[in-house]
Structure formats: C-alpha cells, structure tokens
Coordinates of C-alpha atoms in Angstrom, one line a residue:
M1 CA 19.7 -26.1 -73.6
G2 CA 20.9 -29.0 -75.0
D3 CA 21.2 -32.6 -74.3
M4 CA 19.1 -32.8 -70.7
L5 CA 19.5 -36.1 -68.0
T6 CA 17.3 -37.3 -66.0
T7 CA 17.5 -37.9 -62.9
R8 CA 18.7 -42.3 -63.3
E9 CA 20.8 -40.2 -65.9
L10 CA 22.1 -38.6 -63.5
A11 CA 22.9 -40.2 -61.3
D12 CA 24.6 -42.4 -63.0
F13 CA 26.5 -39.9 -64.5
L14 CA 27.7 -38.8 -60.5
R15 CA 27.9 -42.5 -59.7
L16 CA 25.0 -41.0 -57.2
N17 CA 22.4 -43.2 -56.5
E18 CA 19.4 -41.7 -57.2
K19 CA 17.8 -41.0 -53.2
K20 CA 21.3 -38.8 -53.4
V21 CA 20.9 -36.7 -56.5
Y22 CA 17.1 -35.9 -55.6
Q23 CA 18.6 -34.5 -52.1
I24 CA 21.0 -32.2 -54.1
V25 CA 18.7 -30.7 -55.9
R26 CA 15.8 -29.9 -52.4
D27 CA 18.8 -28.6 -51.2
G28 CA 19.0 -26.4 -54.5
N29 CA 22.5 -27.2 -55.1
V30 CA 22.3 -28.7 -59.0
P31 CA 21.0 -26.6 -61.5
H32 CA 18.1 -28.1 -62.7
V33 CA 14.4 -28.0 -64.6
R34 CA 10.7 -29.0 -63.3
I35 CA 8.9 -30.2 -66.4
A36 CA 5.7 -31.6 -67.0
G37 CA 6.3 -33.0 -63.1
K38 CA 9.7 -33.8 -64.1
W39 CA 13.9 -33.1 -62.9
L40 CA 15.9 -33.2 -66.1
F41 CA 19.5 -32.2 -66.1
P42 CA 21.0 -29.3 -68.5
R43 CA 24.5 -31.2 -69.6
E44 CA 25.9 -28.2 -70.7
H45 CA 25.3 -26.3 -67.0
I46 CA 25.5 -29.6 -65.5
M47 CA 29.3 -29.1 -66.2
R48 CA 29.5 -26.3 -65.6
W49 CA 28.8 -26.7 -61.7
I50 CA 31.2 -29.7 -61.7
D51 CA 34.1 -27.6 -63.1
E52 CA 32.9 -24.7 -60.5
N53 CA 33.1 -26.7 -57.5
V54 CA 36.3 -28.3 -58.1
Q55 CA 37.2 -24.8 -58.4
R56 CA 36.4 -23.5 -55.0
E57 CA 37.5 -26.7 -53.6
K58 CA 40.5 -25.0 -53.5
D59 CA 39.3 -21.8 -51.9
I60 CA 38.6 -21.3 -48.0
M61 CA 35.5 -20.0 -47.2
L62 CA 35.5 -19.4 -43.6
V63 CA 32.5 -17.8 -41.3
G64 CA 32.2 -17.1 -37.8
S65 CA 32.9 -14.0 -35.9
D66 CA 34.5 -10.6 -36.1
D67 CA 38.3 -9.7 -35.9
I68 CA 40.9 -7.4 -37.8
L69 CA 44.0 -9.6 -37.3
L70 CA 42.2 -12.7 -38.6
A71 CA 41.3 -10.5 -41.7
R72 CA 45.2 -9.5 -41.9
L73 CA 45.7 -13.0 -42.3
I74 CA 42.9 -14.3 -44.8
S75 CA 44.7 -11.8 -46.4
L76 CA 47.8 -12.7 -46.8
Y77 CA 47.0 -16.5 -47.5
S78 CA 44.9 -15.0 -50.2
S79 CA 47.9 -12.8 -51.6
E80 CA 50.3 -15.7 -51.3
N81 CA 48.3 -18.3 -53.3
M82 CA 46.0 -16.1 -55.5
P83 CA 45.1 -18.0 -58.3
E84 CA 45.5 -21.6 -57.1
S85 CA 43.6 -20.9 -53.9
I86 CA 41.4 -17.8 -52.3
A87 CA 40.3 -17.4 -48.5
Y88 CA 36.8 -16.4 -47.9
Y89 CA 35.2 -14.6 -44.2
A90 CA 31.5 -14.1 -43.7
S91 CA 31.9 -12.4 -40.6
I92 CA 28.2 -13.2 -39.6
G93 CA 28.8 -14.0 -35.4
S94 CA 30.1 -16.9 -34.3
A95 CA 27.3 -18.7 -32.9
R96 CA 26.1 -18.4 -36.3
G97 CA 29.4 -18.7 -37.8
V98 CA 28.6 -22.4 -36.4
Q99 CA 24.8 -22.7 -37.6
A100 CA 26.2 -21.7 -40.7
F101 CA 29.2 -24.6 -40.7
L102 CA 27.1 -27.7 -40.1
Q103 CA 25.0 -26.1 -42.9
G104 CA 27.6 -27.2 -44.9
K105 CA 28.1 -23.6 -45.3
S106 CA 31.7 -23.2 -44.9
Q107 CA 35.2 -25.8 -44.4
G108 CA 34.9 -23.7 -40.6
C109 CA 34.1 -21.6 -38.3
C110 CA 35.9 -18.6 -35.6
T111 CA 34.2 -18.6 -32.9
H112 CA 34.8 -17.0 -29.0
I113 CA 30.6 -17.8 -27.0
L114 CA 31.3 -18.2 -23.2
D115 CA 29.3 -20.9 -21.4
M116 CA 27.1 -19.5 -18.7
E117 CA 27.2 -22.2 -16.5
T118 CA 31.0 -23.7 -16.6
G119 CA 32.8 -19.9 -17.8
E120 CA 34.4 -21.9 -20.4
Y121 CA 35.1 -20.8 -24.3
N122 CA 33.7 -22.6 -27.3
L123 CA 33.9 -26.2 -26.4
P124 CA 30.2 -26.3 -24.3
F125 CA 28.7 -24.5 -26.9
L126 CA 30.1 -26.9 -29.1
R127 CA 29.0 -30.0 -27.2
R128 CA 25.8 -29.6 -27.0
A129 CA 25.6 -28.3 -30.9
M130 CA 28.2 -30.2 -32.7
A131 CA 27.0 -33.9 -31.0
D132 CA 26.2 -36.0 -33.9
R133 CA 29.9 -34.2 -35.5
K134 CA 33.5 -35.1 -35.8
Y135 CA 35.4 -31.8 -35.5
I136 CA 38.5 -30.2 -34.0
V137 CA 38.9 -27.1 -33.1
M138 CA 42.2 -25.3 -32.9
N139 CA 43.9 -21.9 -31.0
L140 CA 44.1 -18.9 -32.9
W141 CA 44.5 -16.3 -30.1
H142 CA 43.7 -15.4 -27.1
R143 CA 41.6 -11.4 -27.1
K144 CA 41.5 -9.1 -24.3
Q145 CA 37.2 -7.5 -24.2
G146 CA 36.5 -4.9 -22.3
I147 CA 34.8 -1.9 -21.8
M148 CA 35.3 1.1 -24.4
V149 CA 34.5 4.4 -23.2
K150 CA 35.6 8.0 -24.7
K151 CA 38.9 10.0 -23.4
G152 CA 39.5 10.4 -19.8
N153 CA 36.4 8.3 -19.1
P154 CA 34.5 11.3 -18.3
L155 CA 31.8 9.0 -16.5
G156 CA 34.2 7.3 -13.8
I157 CA 33.3 4.0 -15.4
K158 CA 34.9 0.7 -14.2
G159 CA 33.2 -2.4 -14.2
I160 CA 29.4 -4.1 -16.2
R161 CA 27.7 -2.3 -13.0
D162 CA 27.6 0.8 -13.7
I163 CA 27.1 0.6 -17.1
A164 CA 22.9 -0.8 -16.2
N165 CA 22.6 2.2 -15.3
E166 CA 19.8 4.7 -17.2
N167 CA 22.2 7.5 -18.0
V168 CA 24.6 5.9 -20.1
R169 CA 24.0 4.6 -23.4
F170 CA 24.9 1.7 -24.1
V171 CA 25.7 0.3 -27.6
N172 CA 25.1 -3.0 -28.2
R173 CA 26.4 -5.9 -30.0
N174 CA 24.3 -8.5 -32.8
K175 CA 22.4 -11.3 -30.8
G176 CA 25.1 -14.7 -32.1
S177 CA 27.6 -13.4 -31.7
G178 CA 30.9 -14.1 -28.6
T179 CA 31.0 -10.9 -27.1
R180 CA 26.9 -10.9 -26.8
C181 CA 27.0 -13.7 -25.0
L182 CA 29.7 -12.4 -22.6
L183 CA 27.4 -9.5 -22.2
D184 CA 24.7 -11.8 -21.4
Y185 CA 27.2 -13.7 -18.8
L186 CA 29.0 -10.9 -16.5
L187 CA 25.1 -9.4 -15.8
R188 CA 24.2 -12.7 -14.5
K189 CA 27.0 -13.0 -13.0
N190 CA 26.4 -10.0 -11.0
G191 CA 22.2 -10.9 -11.0
L192 CA 21.2 -7.6 -14.2
D193 CA 18.6 -8.4 -16.5
E194 CA 19.8 -6.9 -19.4
K195 CA 16.4 -5.8 -20.4
T196 CA 15.9 -3.3 -17.3
C197 CA 19.0 -2.3 -16.5
L198 CA 20.5 -1.2 -19.9
T199 CA 19.9 1.9 -22.1
V200 CA 20.9 0.4 -25.5
T201 CA 21.2 3.0 -28.3
D202 CA 21.6 1.2 -31.1
T203 CA 23.2 -2.4 -32.0
V204 CA 25.2 -3.3 -34.5
N205 CA 27.5 -6.5 -35.9
T206 CA 31.7 -4.9 -35.5
H207 CA 34.3 -4.8 -33.0
M208 CA 34.9 -2.1 -34.7
E209 CA 31.0 -0.9 -35.1
V210 CA 31.2 -0.8 -31.7
A211 CA 34.1 2.2 -30.8
L212 CA 33.2 4.2 -33.7
K213 CA 29.8 5.2 -31.9
V214 CA 31.4 6.2 -28.2
F215 CA 33.8 7.7 -30.5
F216 CA 30.7 10.1 -31.9
D217 CA 29.1 10.5 -28.6
E218 CA 26.3 7.7 -29.8
A219 CA 27.2 5.7 -27.3
D220 CA 28.5 6.5 -23.9
A221 CA 30.3 2.7 -24.0
G222 CA 29.8 -1.2 -25.8
L223 CA 31.7 -4.1 -24.9
G224 CA 34.6 -5.5 -27.5
I225 CA 38.4 -6.0 -27.6
E226 CA 41.2 -4.1 -26.7
Y227 CA 43.0 -3.7 -30.3
V228 CA 40.0 -1.3 -31.6
T229 CA 40.1 1.5 -28.9
Y230 CA 43.5 2.6 -30.3
P231 CA 43.0 4.1 -33.6
L232 CA 40.5 6.0 -31.9
G233 CA 41.9 6.6 -29.5
L234 CA 39.1 5.6 -26.6
D235 CA 40.2 4.2 -23.0
F236 CA 39.7 0.8 -22.0
I237 CA 38.8 -0.6 -19.1
P238 CA 39.7 -5.5 -19.0
L239 CA 37.1 -7.5 -18.2
K240 CA 38.0 -10.7 -19.8
D241 CA 40.4 -13.1 -21.4
E242 CA 39.0 -14.5 -24.4
R243 CA 39.7 -18.0 -26.3
F244 CA 39.3 -17.4 -30.5
D245 CA 39.9 -20.5 -32.0
L246 CA 38.9 -21.6 -35.1
V247 CA 36.8 -25.6 -35.7
V248 CA 37.0 -26.8 -38.9
S249 CA 35.3 -30.9 -39.3
K250 CA 37.2 -33.4 -39.3
A251 CA 36.9 -35.3 -42.5
L252 CA 38.8 -31.6 -43.9
W253 CA 41.1 -31.6 -40.9
S254 CA 44.1 -32.7 -43.3
T255 CA 42.8 -32.0 -47.0
S256 CA 45.8 -30.4 -49.0
V257 CA 43.6 -26.9 -48.8
I258 CA 42.3 -26.9 -44.6
K259 CA 46.8 -28.1 -44.4
R260 CA 47.2 -25.2 -46.3
F261 CA 45.4 -21.9 -44.6
I262 CA 46.0 -23.6 -40.8
N263 CA 50.7 -23.7 -42.3
Y264 CA 49.7 -20.4 -41.6
V265 CA 47.9 -20.3 -38.4
E266 CA 52.0 -20.3 -36.9
P267 CA 52.9 -17.8 -34.5
S268 CA 56.0 -16.2 -36.0
L269 CA 54.0 -15.6 -38.8
I270 CA 51.5 -14.5 -37.0
K271 CA 53.6 -11.7 -34.8
G272 CA 55.1 -11.1 -38.5
I273 CA 51.3 -9.5 -39.8
S274 CA 49.9 -8.4 -36.4
G275 CA 52.6 -5.9 -35.9
N276 CA 51.6 -4.2 -32.6
L277 CA 48.4 -5.4 -32.0
P278 CA 47.3 -4.8 -28.5
G279 CA 45.0 -6.8 -26.9
Y280 CA 45.5 -10.0 -28.2
D281 CA 48.0 -12.7 -26.4
L282 CA 49.4 -15.6 -28.6
S283 CA 50.6 -17.8 -26.4
E284 CA 48.8 -20.8 -27.8
T285 CA 48.2 -19.8 -31.2
G286 CA 47.9 -23.4 -33.3
K287 CA 47.5 -25.9 -30.9
V288 CA 45.1 -28.3 -30.9
I289 CA 42.3 -27.7 -28.4
F290 CA 40.3 -30.4 -29.2
T291 CA 39.3 -33.3 -31.2
N292 CA 37.3 -35.8 -31.1

C-alpha cells in the first residue's frame, strides 16, 4: 500500500487543519483506511485523488430539470472544448437539482420551479432553500408548458379541468420536477385535488417519456414542453410560459471554467443550435435575473 500518512501529516500536506480533514473523511471525499481505530491515508492514493480533483475542476457538472435545448448546448460545449473541458448533466428534476447543488455535487443547477403562493418562477423557492448562500441566477430561456394529447384531441381536452376526469388516463411527472410543481399549482388554482381527481396511469422522469406514453396510447394526456409534441405529431394545449434558469454559486461565477460555459449562453449561439425548436423564447437568454 506504500507510505501511509497520519491525519496530522495529511493536514500539513493539504495545508488544512485536522478538523477539516476529519470532515472530508466523514463526507467520503478522500481515500483512507481505518486500522486499529486510527485513520491512515495511503500517499499514492492521495496523490491520485488530488490529480483527479484538479482535472475535475476543469469540467462542468450541472444538475436539474430535463430540457432538450440544454442537452444540445452541453453537447456543443463538450465537443468544442474536449479534451480540456467537458460538461456533464444529471437530469434529476428541479427541486432535487437544487438539493444536489446545495450538497456540493455540482457547480450549478437548472430549474423551473413555480411558487404556489406568488406564481413566480424559481426565486421564491431559491430564497427559502438557499437563504444562507450567495448565488447568481441567470435565465437560459423561456419555455411553453401545456397538455399533450393525441393528434386531433379526440377527448376534446381544453384545459386543466378536463384532465380531472376518471375517463382521462393521465401520465404524471416525478415529484420535485418543475412540471409536477406546475401541475400542483394549476390544480390548486382550480380547486382540484390530485389524489382524487386524476386517473394517473404512470409517473415518468422526462418530457419525452410523457409524450411517448400519449403517442403509444398508454395515456390520454400529460403535461410537458411544447417541443416534444412535434416529433410525435401530438396536439398541444398551452397553459403556461415558464422561465428556465441556471443557478451558480457567487464564489464560482467568476472562475474560468464557469466563465467559459457562460460564454455559450448567448442568444445568437443558442439560436444556431435550437434550429426551429418550437416552444422556446430566447428574449432573456443570458440575462442575470438575481444576484446577492
């Protein structure tokens, strides 16, 4: 196993105090072994761990909501900056994205969470969840959300009240997603209760999965963004224009790796990769919405 460092030796080597070393060990972020109740750190593994973290600092790791245009942007960034820098994205939903961001698992998160009380996107939720943090919110784009139904809309669905019917098979989105928050908001606004008024056939994690459920007649309706209805020839009933934002900690905002990614959030460049994507509005793309 080679040379072993004690906690004190590792603290000196990393120029940290021992208390901080104990913390990163508990968080599982540093290779170690426990022998006779004592933590020891193989020097060779520590050096590899440092090298891996140095390389990781050059990459972009984002989490949050599912989005087609964001996937295109990340692909472009990675292809043009490889091998020096690559962007990774975990589509885990808006709320879980914020949670992962707060746990230090990413450099930023992408979110579209509608506040139940104010009807405002993202900022009220972030103020509550990140009250003790300094962060910057930048708009990526706006998207049109609505109800996806089969071509020709055979059930004549016109709005949220029409899906509150036992004869309408509804495919839902995962809890914590921005689309699920929108559904809860619209049901509440119309005096409806999800548990008693919806006939939910399945719960899925992405907009395209919702569209496919409707396309293959596994559901009659579901909420999602307009774009995914076009490849499958579905009809779309618009309900809400939403703001899709990127959240980055203030401390990271001025770093070279974040700056490089932010340079890609530019309207003319986004238009180039969006093509004819319907349901997107780039009028505020790149605009800083909030900073503290």
